[in-house]
CSV table of C-alpha atoms in Angstrom, one decimal:
chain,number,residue,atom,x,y,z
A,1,UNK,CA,94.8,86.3,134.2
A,2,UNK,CA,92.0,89.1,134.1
A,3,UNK,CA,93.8,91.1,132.5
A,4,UNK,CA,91.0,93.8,131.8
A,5,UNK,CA,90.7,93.9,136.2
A,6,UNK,CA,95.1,94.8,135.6
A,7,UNK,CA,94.7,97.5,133.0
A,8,UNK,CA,91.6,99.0,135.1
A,9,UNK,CA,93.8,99.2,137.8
A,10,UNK,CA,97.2,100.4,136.6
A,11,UNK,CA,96.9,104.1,137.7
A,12,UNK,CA,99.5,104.4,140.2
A,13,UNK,CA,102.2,107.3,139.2
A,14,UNK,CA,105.0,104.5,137.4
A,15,UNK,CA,103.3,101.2,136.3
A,16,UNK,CA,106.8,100.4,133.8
A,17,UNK,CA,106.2,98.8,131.0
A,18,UNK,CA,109.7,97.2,130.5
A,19,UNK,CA,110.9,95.2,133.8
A,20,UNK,CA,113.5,92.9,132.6
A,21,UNK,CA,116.2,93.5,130.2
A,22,UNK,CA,115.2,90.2,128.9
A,23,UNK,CA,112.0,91.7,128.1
A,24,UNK,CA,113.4,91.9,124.7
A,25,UNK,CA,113.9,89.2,121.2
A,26,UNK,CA,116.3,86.8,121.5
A,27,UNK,CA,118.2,87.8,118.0
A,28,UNK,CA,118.7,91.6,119.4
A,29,UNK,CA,121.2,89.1,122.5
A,30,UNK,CA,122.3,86.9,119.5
A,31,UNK,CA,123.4,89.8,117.5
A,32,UNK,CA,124.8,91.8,120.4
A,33,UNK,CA,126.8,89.1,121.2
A,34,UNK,CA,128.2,89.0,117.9
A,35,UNK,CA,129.3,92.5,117.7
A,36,UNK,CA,130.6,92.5,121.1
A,37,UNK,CA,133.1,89.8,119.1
A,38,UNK,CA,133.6,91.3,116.1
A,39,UNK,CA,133.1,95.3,116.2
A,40,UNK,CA,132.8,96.3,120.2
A,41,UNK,CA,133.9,99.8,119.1
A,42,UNK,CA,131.6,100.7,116.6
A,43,UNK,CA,129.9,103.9,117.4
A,44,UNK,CA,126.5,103.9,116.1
A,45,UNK,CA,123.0,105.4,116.4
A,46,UNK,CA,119.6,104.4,116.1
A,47,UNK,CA,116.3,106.2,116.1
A,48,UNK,CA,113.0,106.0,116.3
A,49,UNK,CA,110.9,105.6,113.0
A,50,UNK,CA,107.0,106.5,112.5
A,51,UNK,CA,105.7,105.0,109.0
A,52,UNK,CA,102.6,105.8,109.8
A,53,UNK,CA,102.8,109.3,110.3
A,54,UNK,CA,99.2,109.8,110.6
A,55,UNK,CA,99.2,108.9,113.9
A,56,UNK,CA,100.6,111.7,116.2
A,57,UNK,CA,102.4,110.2,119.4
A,58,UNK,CA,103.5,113.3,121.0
A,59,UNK,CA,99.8,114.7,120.9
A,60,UNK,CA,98.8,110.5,122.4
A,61,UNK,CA,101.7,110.5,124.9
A,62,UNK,CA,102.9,112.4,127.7
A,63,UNK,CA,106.5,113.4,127.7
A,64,UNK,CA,106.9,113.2,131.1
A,65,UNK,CA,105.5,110.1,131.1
A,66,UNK,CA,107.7,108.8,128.4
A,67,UNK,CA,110.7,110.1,129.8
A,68,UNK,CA,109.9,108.4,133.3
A,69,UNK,CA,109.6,104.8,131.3
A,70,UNK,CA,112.8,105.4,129.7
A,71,UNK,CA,115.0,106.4,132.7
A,72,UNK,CA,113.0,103.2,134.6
A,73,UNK,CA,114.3,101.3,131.6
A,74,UNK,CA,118.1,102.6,132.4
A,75,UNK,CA,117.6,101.6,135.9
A,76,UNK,CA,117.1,97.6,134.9
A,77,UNK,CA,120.2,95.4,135.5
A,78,UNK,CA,120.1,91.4,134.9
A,79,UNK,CA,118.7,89.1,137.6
A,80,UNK,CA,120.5,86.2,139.2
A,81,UNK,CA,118.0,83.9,137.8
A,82,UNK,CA,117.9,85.7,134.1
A,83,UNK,CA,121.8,85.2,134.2
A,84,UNK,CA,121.4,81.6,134.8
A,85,UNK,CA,119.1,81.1,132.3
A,86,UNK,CA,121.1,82.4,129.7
A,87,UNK,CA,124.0,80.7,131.1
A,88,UNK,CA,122.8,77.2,131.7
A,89,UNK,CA,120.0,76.7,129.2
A,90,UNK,CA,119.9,75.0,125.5
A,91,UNK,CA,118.9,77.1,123.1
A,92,UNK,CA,118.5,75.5,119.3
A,93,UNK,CA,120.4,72.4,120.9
A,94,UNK,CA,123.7,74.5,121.9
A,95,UNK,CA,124.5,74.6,125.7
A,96,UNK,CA,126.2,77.7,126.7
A,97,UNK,CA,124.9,79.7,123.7
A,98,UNK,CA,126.7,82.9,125.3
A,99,UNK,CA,130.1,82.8,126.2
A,100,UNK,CA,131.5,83.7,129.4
A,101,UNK,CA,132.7,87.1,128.8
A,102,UNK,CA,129.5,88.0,127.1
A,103,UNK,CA,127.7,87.1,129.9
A,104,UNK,CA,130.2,89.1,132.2
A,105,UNK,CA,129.8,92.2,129.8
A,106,UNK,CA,125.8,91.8,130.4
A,107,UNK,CA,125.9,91.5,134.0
A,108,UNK,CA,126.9,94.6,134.2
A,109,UNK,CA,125.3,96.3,131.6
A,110,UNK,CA,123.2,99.1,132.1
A,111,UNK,CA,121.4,101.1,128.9
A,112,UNK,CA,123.5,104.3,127.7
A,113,UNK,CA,121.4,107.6,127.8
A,114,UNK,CA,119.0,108.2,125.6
A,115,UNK,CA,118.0,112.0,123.3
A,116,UNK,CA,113.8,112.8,123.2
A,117,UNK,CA,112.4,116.2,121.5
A,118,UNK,CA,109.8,117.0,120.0
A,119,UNK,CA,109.0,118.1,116.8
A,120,UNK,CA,105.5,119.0,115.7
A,121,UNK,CA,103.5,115.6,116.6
A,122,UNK,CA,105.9,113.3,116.9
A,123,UNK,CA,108.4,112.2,118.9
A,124,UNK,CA,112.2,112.1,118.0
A,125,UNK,CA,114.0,109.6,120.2
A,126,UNK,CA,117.9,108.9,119.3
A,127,UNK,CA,120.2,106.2,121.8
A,128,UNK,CA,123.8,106.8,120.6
A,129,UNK,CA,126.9,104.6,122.4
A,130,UNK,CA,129.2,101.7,121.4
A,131,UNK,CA,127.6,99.3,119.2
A,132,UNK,CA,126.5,96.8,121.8
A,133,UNK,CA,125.1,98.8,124.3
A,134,UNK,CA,122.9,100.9,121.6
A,135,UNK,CA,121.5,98.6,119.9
A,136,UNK,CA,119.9,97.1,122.8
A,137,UNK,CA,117.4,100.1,123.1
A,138,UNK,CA,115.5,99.2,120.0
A,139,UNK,CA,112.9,96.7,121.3
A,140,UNK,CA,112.3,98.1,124.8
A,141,UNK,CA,112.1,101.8,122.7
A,142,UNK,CA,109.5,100.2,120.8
A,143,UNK,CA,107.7,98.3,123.5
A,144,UNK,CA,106.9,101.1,125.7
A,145,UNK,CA,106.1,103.5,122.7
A,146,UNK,CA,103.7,100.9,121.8
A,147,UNK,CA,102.0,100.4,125.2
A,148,UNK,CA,101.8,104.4,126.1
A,149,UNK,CA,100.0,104.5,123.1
A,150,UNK,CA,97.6,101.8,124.3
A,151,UNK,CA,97.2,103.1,127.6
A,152,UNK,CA,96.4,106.5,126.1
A,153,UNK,CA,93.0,104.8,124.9
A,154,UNK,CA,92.6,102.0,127.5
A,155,UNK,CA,92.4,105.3,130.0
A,156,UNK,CA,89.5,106.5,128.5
A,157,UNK,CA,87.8,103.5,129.2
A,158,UNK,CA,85.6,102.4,132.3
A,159,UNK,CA,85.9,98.6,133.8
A,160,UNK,CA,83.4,96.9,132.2
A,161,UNK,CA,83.9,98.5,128.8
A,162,UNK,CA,87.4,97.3,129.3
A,163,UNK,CA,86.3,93.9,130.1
A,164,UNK,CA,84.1,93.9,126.4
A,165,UNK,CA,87.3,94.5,124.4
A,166,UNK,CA,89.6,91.9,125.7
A,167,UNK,CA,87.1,89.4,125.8
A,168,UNK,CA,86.4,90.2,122.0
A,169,UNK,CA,90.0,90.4,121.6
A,170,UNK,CA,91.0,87.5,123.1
A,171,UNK,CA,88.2,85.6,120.9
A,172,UNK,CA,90.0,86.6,117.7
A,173,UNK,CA,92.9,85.3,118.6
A,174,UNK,CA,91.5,82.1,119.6
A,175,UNK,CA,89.6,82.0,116.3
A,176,UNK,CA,92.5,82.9,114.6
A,177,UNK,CA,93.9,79.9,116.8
A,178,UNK,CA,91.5,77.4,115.3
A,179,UNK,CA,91.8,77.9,111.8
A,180,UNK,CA,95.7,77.5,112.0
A,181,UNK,CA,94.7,73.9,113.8
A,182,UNK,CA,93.8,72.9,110.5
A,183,UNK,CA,97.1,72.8,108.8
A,184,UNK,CA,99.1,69.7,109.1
A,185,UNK,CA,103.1,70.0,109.4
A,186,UNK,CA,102.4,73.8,110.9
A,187,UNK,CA,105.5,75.2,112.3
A,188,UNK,CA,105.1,78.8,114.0
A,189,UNK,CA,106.3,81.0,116.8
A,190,UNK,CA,105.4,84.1,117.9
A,191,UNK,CA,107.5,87.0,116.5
A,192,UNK,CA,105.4,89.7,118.2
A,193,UNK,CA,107.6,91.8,120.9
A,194,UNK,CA,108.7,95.1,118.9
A,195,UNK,CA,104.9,96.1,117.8
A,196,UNK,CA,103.1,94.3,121.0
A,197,UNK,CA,99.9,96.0,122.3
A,198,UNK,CA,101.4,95.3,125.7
A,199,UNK,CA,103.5,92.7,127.9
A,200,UNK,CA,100.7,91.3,129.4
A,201,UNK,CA,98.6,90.7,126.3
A,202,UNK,CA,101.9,89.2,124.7
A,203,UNK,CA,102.0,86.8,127.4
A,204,UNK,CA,98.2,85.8,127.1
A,205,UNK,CA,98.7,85.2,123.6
A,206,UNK,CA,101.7,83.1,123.7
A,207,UNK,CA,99.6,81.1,126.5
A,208,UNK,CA,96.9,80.6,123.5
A,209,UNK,CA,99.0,79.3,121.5
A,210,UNK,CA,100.6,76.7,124.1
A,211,UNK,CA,97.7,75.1,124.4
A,212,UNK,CA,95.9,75.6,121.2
A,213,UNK,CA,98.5,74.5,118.9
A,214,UNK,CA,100.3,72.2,121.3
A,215,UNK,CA,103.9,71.0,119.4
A,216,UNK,CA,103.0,72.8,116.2
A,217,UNK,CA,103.8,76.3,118.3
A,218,UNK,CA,107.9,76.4,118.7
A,219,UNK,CA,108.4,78.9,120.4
A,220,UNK,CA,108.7,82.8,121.4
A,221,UNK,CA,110.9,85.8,120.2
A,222,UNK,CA,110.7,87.0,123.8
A,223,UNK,CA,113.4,86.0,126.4
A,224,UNK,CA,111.3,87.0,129.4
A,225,UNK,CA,108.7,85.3,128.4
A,226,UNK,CA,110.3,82.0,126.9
A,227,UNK,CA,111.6,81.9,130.6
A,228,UNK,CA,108.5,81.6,132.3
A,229,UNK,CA,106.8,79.4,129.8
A,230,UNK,CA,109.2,77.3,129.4
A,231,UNK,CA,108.7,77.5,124.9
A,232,UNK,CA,111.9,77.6,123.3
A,233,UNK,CA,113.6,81.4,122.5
A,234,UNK,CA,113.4,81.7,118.4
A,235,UNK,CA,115.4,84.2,116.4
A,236,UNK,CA,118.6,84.4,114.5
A,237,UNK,CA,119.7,87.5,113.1
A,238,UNK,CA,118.0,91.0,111.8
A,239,UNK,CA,119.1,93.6,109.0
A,240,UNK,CA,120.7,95.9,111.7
A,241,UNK,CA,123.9,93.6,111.0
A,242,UNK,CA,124.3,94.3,107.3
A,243,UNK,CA,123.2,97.9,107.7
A,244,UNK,CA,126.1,98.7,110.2
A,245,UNK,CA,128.8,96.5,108.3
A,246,UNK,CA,128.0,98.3,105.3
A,247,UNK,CA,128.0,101.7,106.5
A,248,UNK,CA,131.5,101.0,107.4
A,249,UNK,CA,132.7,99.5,103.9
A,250,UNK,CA,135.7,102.1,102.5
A,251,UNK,CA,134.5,101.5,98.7
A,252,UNK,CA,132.2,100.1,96.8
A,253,UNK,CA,133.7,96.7,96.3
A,254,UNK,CA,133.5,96.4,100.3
A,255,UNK,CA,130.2,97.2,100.0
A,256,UNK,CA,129.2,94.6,97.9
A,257,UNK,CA,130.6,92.4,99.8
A,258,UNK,CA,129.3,93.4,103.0
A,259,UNK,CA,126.3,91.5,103.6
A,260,UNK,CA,128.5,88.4,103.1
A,261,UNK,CA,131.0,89.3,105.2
A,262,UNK,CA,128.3,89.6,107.9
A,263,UNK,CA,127.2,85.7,107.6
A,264,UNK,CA,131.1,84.7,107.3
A,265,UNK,CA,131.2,86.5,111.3
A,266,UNK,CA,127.7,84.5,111.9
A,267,UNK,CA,129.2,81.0,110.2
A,268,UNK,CA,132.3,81.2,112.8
A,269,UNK,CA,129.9,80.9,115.7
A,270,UNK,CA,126.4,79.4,115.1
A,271,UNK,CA,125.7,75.9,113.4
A,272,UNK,CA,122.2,74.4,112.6
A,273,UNK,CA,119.0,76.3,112.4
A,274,UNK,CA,121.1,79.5,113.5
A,275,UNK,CA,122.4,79.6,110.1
A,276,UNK,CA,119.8,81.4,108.4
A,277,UNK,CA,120.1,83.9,105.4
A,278,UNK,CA,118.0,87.3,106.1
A,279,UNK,CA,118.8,88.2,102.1
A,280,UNK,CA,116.8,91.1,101.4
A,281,UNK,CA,118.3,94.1,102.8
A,282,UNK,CA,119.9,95.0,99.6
A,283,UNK,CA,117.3,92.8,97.3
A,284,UNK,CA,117.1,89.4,97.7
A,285,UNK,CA,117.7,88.3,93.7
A,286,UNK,CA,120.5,90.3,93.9
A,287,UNK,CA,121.7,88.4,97.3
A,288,UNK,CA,121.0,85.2,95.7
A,289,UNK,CA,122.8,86.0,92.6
A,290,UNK,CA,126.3,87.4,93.9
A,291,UNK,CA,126.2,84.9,97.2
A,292,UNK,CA,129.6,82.5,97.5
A,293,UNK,CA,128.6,79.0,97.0
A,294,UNK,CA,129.1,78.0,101.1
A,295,UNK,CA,126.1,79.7,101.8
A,296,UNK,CA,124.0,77.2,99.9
A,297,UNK,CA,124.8,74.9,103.0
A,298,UNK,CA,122.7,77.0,105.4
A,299,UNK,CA,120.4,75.6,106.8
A,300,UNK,CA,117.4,78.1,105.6
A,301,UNK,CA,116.0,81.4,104.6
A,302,UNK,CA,113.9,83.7,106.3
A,303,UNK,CA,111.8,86.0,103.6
A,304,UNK,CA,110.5,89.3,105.3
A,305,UNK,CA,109.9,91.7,102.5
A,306,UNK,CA,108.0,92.3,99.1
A,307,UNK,CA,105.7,89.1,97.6
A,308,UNK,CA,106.6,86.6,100.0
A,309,UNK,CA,105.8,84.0,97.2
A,310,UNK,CA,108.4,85.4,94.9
A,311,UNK,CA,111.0,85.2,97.6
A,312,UNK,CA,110.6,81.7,98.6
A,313,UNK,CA,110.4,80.6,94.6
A,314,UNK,CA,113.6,82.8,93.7
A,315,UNK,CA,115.2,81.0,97.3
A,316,UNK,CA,113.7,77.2,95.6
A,317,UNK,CA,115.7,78.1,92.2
A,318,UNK,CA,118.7,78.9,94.0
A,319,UNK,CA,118.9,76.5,96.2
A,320,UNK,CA,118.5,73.9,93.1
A,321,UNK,CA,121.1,75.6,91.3
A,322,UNK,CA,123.5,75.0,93.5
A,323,UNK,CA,122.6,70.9,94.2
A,324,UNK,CA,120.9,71.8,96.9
A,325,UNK,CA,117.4,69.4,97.9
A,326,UNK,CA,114.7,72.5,99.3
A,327,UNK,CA,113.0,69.9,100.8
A,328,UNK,CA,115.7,70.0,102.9
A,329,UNK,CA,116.1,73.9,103.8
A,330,UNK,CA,113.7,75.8,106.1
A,331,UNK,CA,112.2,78.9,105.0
A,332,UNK,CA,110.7,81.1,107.6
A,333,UNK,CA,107.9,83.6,107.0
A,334,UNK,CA,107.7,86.5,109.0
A,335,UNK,CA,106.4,89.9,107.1
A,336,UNK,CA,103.7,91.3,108.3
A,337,UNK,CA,101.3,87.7,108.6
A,338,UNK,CA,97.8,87.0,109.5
A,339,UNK,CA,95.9,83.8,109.5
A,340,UNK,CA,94.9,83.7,105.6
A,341,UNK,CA,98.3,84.8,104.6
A,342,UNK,CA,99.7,81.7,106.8
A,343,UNK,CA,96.7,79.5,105.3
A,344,UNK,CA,97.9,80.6,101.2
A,345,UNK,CA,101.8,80.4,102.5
A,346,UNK,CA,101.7,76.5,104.0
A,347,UNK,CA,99.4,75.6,101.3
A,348,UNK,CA,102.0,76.7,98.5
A,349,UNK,CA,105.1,75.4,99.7
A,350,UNK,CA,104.3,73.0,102.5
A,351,UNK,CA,105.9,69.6,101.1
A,352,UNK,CA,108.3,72.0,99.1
A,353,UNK,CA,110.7,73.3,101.4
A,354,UNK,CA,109.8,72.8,105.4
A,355,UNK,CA,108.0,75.7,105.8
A,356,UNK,CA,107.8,77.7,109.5
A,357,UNK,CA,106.3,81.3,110.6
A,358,UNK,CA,107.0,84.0,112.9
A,359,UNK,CA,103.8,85.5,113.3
A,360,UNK,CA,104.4,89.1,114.8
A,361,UNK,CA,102.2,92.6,115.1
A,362,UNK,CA,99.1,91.1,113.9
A,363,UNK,CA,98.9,88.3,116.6
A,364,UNK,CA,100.0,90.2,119.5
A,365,UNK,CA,98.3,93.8,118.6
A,366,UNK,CA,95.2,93.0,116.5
A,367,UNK,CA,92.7,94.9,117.9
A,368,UNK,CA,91.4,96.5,114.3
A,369,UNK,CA,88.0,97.8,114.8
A,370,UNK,CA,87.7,97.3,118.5
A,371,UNK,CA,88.3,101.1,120.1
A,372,UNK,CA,85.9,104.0,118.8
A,373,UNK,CA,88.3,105.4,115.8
A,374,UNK,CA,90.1,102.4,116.1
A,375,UNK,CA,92.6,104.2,118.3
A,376,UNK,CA,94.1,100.1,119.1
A,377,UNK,CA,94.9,99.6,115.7
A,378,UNK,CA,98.7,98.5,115.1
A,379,UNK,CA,100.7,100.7,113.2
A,380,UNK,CA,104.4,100.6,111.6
A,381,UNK,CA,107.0,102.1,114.3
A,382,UNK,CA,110.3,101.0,113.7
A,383,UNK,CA,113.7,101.8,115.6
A,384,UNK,CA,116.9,101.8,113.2
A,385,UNK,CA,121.1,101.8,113.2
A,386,UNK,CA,120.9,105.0,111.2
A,387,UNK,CA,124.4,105.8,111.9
A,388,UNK,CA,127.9,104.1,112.1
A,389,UNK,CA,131.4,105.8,112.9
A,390,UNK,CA,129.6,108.4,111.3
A,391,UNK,CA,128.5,107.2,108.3
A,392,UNK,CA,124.9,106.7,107.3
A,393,UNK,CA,122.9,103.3,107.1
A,394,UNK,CA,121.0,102.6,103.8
A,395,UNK,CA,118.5,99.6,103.9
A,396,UNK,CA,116.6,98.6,100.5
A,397,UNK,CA,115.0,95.8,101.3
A,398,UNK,CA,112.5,94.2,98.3
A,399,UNK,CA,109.3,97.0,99.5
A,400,UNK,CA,110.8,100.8,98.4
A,401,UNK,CA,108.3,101.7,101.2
A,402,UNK,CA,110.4,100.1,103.7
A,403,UNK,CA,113.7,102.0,102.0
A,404,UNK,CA,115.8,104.4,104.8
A,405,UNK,CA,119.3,106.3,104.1
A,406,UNK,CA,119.7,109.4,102.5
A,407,UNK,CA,118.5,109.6,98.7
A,408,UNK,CA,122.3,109.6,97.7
A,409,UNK,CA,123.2,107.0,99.4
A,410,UNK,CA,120.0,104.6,98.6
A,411,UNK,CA,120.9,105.6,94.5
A,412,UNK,CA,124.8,104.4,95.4
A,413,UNK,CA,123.6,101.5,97.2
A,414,UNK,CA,120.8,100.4,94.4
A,415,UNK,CA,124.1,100.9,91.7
A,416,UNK,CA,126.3,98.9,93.7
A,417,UNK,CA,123.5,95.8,94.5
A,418,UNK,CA,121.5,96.1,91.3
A,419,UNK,CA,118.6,96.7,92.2
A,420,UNK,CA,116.3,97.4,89.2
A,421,UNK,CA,113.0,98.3,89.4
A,422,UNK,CA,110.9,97.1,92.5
A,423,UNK,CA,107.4,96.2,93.5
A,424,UNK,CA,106.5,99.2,96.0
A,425,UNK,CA,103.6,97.1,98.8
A,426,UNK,CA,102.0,99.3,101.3
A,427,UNK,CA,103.1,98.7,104.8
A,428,UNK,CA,100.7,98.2,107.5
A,429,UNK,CA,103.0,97.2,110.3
């Protein structure tokens, strides 16, 4: 695919951005599936999230423009063949991953309206509804944010200059390719959809790493894209499912029991590698600590804030302290990785505990230093629950910088979980 020749030619009035509702990561149908079983009525709302508030998308991004992606995005229904692949396929070994009436609900789904202003140089972008049909906003929100943002630089470039950047693009991810071919036993998907620089490019890359990395690449976050590849869908569960459950806890012994109420919902319906603890919304120490002693038999850990080193040692001690082999459990890496991160991770712990990645922002939107004021670069955007029935969300996580609630309600939440003092790590996406 010249993909240079597409970009250079997508100038007609609506080129969307999002044109499948399976454009999106396979734990956002897991999850919604969940909470259409277990809490259909839950009223929430999420938003969108600029960490890096240096860069000003309403001054990058036409509104109208926005606004025309968004209501294309509410025009999307599933396809006959996207409904049979969800139907019929095996995903993680399990045939008919999603039920009938799921399926039935999804069929006819169509996005609930969405709420843009703006405020100074950003954008504020709110989706409210039922809990199911919200929440599925969040990665197409994100992806088209994303690729405006692209496009607003990729415009300003002629055909040939075009041509230049993908072509050194596309070599650093090919190099990036090569040294991961080193490591023996590597395990790694891509994990890139929220932050991607565009569909397209996500597509290419997966591509790469098909036939660069052969067996050791498992798979793809993105259904679309896992569809026409035919690479296994990868994900499990996000921190949306504590945040919303604990929102809703009456007291503060609910609360503390929240998170664990979440993975006794997930334990009633997934088996295998689906059983995998996300522990750090509320600090993971403190997870580990106060968890009941069934969730030793999971199957894994996925570590996706603070040192990633410390979380995968404090996961090893716990795991032994309970009779558990590590040996035996998977832990999955998946904050923020590049190619020497993955290089110090495997080497650390491969032979420890079976060790897998999902590689995200930084494969699928590394083009650092390739624009003129590295207008490419990836930055943190993030769309969150930040509501429920009402009540605000609070997430910790093991990185303060990644903290979001209201200061009351962080200072209840670090009483009730805690959490001492923390490590703060600058975010980069």
């Amino acid at each position: 695919m010249d993909i240079a020749t597409r970009v250079y030619n997508h100038r007609w009035k609506l080129d969307p951005i999002v044109r499948s509702l399976i454009d999106t990561d396979f734990y956002k149908l897991l999850m919604c599936q969940s909470v259409f079983t277990n809490r259909p009525d839950t009223r929430v709302t999420f938003s969108l999230i600029n960490r890096a508030t240096e860069v000003p998308l309403a001054k990058l991004i036409d509104e109208g423009e926005l606004r025309e992606q968004l209501d294309h995005i509410r025009t999307l229904r599933l396809s006959r063949g996207e409904s049979t692949f969800l139907r019929g396929n095996t995903f993680y070994g399990k045939r008919q991953m999603f039920r009938p009436d799921f399926m039935e609900w999804f069929e006819n789904f169509q996005l609930p309206p969405y709420q843009l202003d703006r405020v100074g140089d950003q954008y504020e972008l709110t989706f409210e509804g039922s809990w199911p049909e919200a929440m599925l906003w969040e990665i197409p929100a994100l992806a088209v944010l994303m690729e405006l943002r692209s496009r607003a630089v990729l415009g300003q470039m002629k055909r040939f200059e075009l041509q230049v950047l993908y072509a050194r693009a596309m070599t650093r991810v090919w190099e990036k390719i090569e040294r991961l071919q080193a490591l023996e036993g590597l395990r790694i998907a891509d994990f890139g959809t929220r932050r991607r620089h565009s569909f397209l490019w996500q597509d290419w890359c997966v591509q790469a790493m098909q036939e660069g990395l052969g067996t050791r690449f498992i798979g793809t976050s993105n259904c679309l894209i896992a569809m026409r590849r035919e690479v296994e869908a990868i994900g499990t569960n996000a921190h949306e499912l504590p945040m919303v459950y604990a929102a809703l806890a009456p007291d503060d012994a609910a609360l503390a029991q929240a998170p664990y109420r979440v993975l006794a919902d997930w334990q009633a319906e997934h088996s295998g590698n689906l059983r995998i603890i996300l522990p750090d919304t509320y600090g993971t120490q403190g997870f580990l600590d106060r968890a009941p002693d069934w969730l030793a038999d999971w199957t894994g850990i996925r570590i996706d804030s603070g040192a990633p080193e410390a979380g995968a040692e404090a996961a090893i001690r716990w795991w032994q302290a309970h009779g558990q082999d590590p040996r035996e459990k998977l832990v999955i890496f998946s904050d923020g990785l590049d190619v020497d991160r993955i290089e110090a991770l495997h080497q650390q712990f491969a032979g420890r505990v079976k060790v897998s990645f999902g590689w995200g922002t930084l494969l699928t939107n590394d083009f650092r230093g390739l624009a003129e004021g590295d207008g490419l670069a990836p930055f943190s955007l993030v769309c969150k629950a930040i509501s429920a029935d009402g009540r605000p969300t609070v997430k910790l996580s093991d990185n303060p910088n990644k903290a979001m609630g209201p200061e009351a309600e962080i200072a209840r939440y670090k009483r009730v979980f805690d959490v001492g003092t923390q490590q703060a790590d600058a975010v980069t996406v």
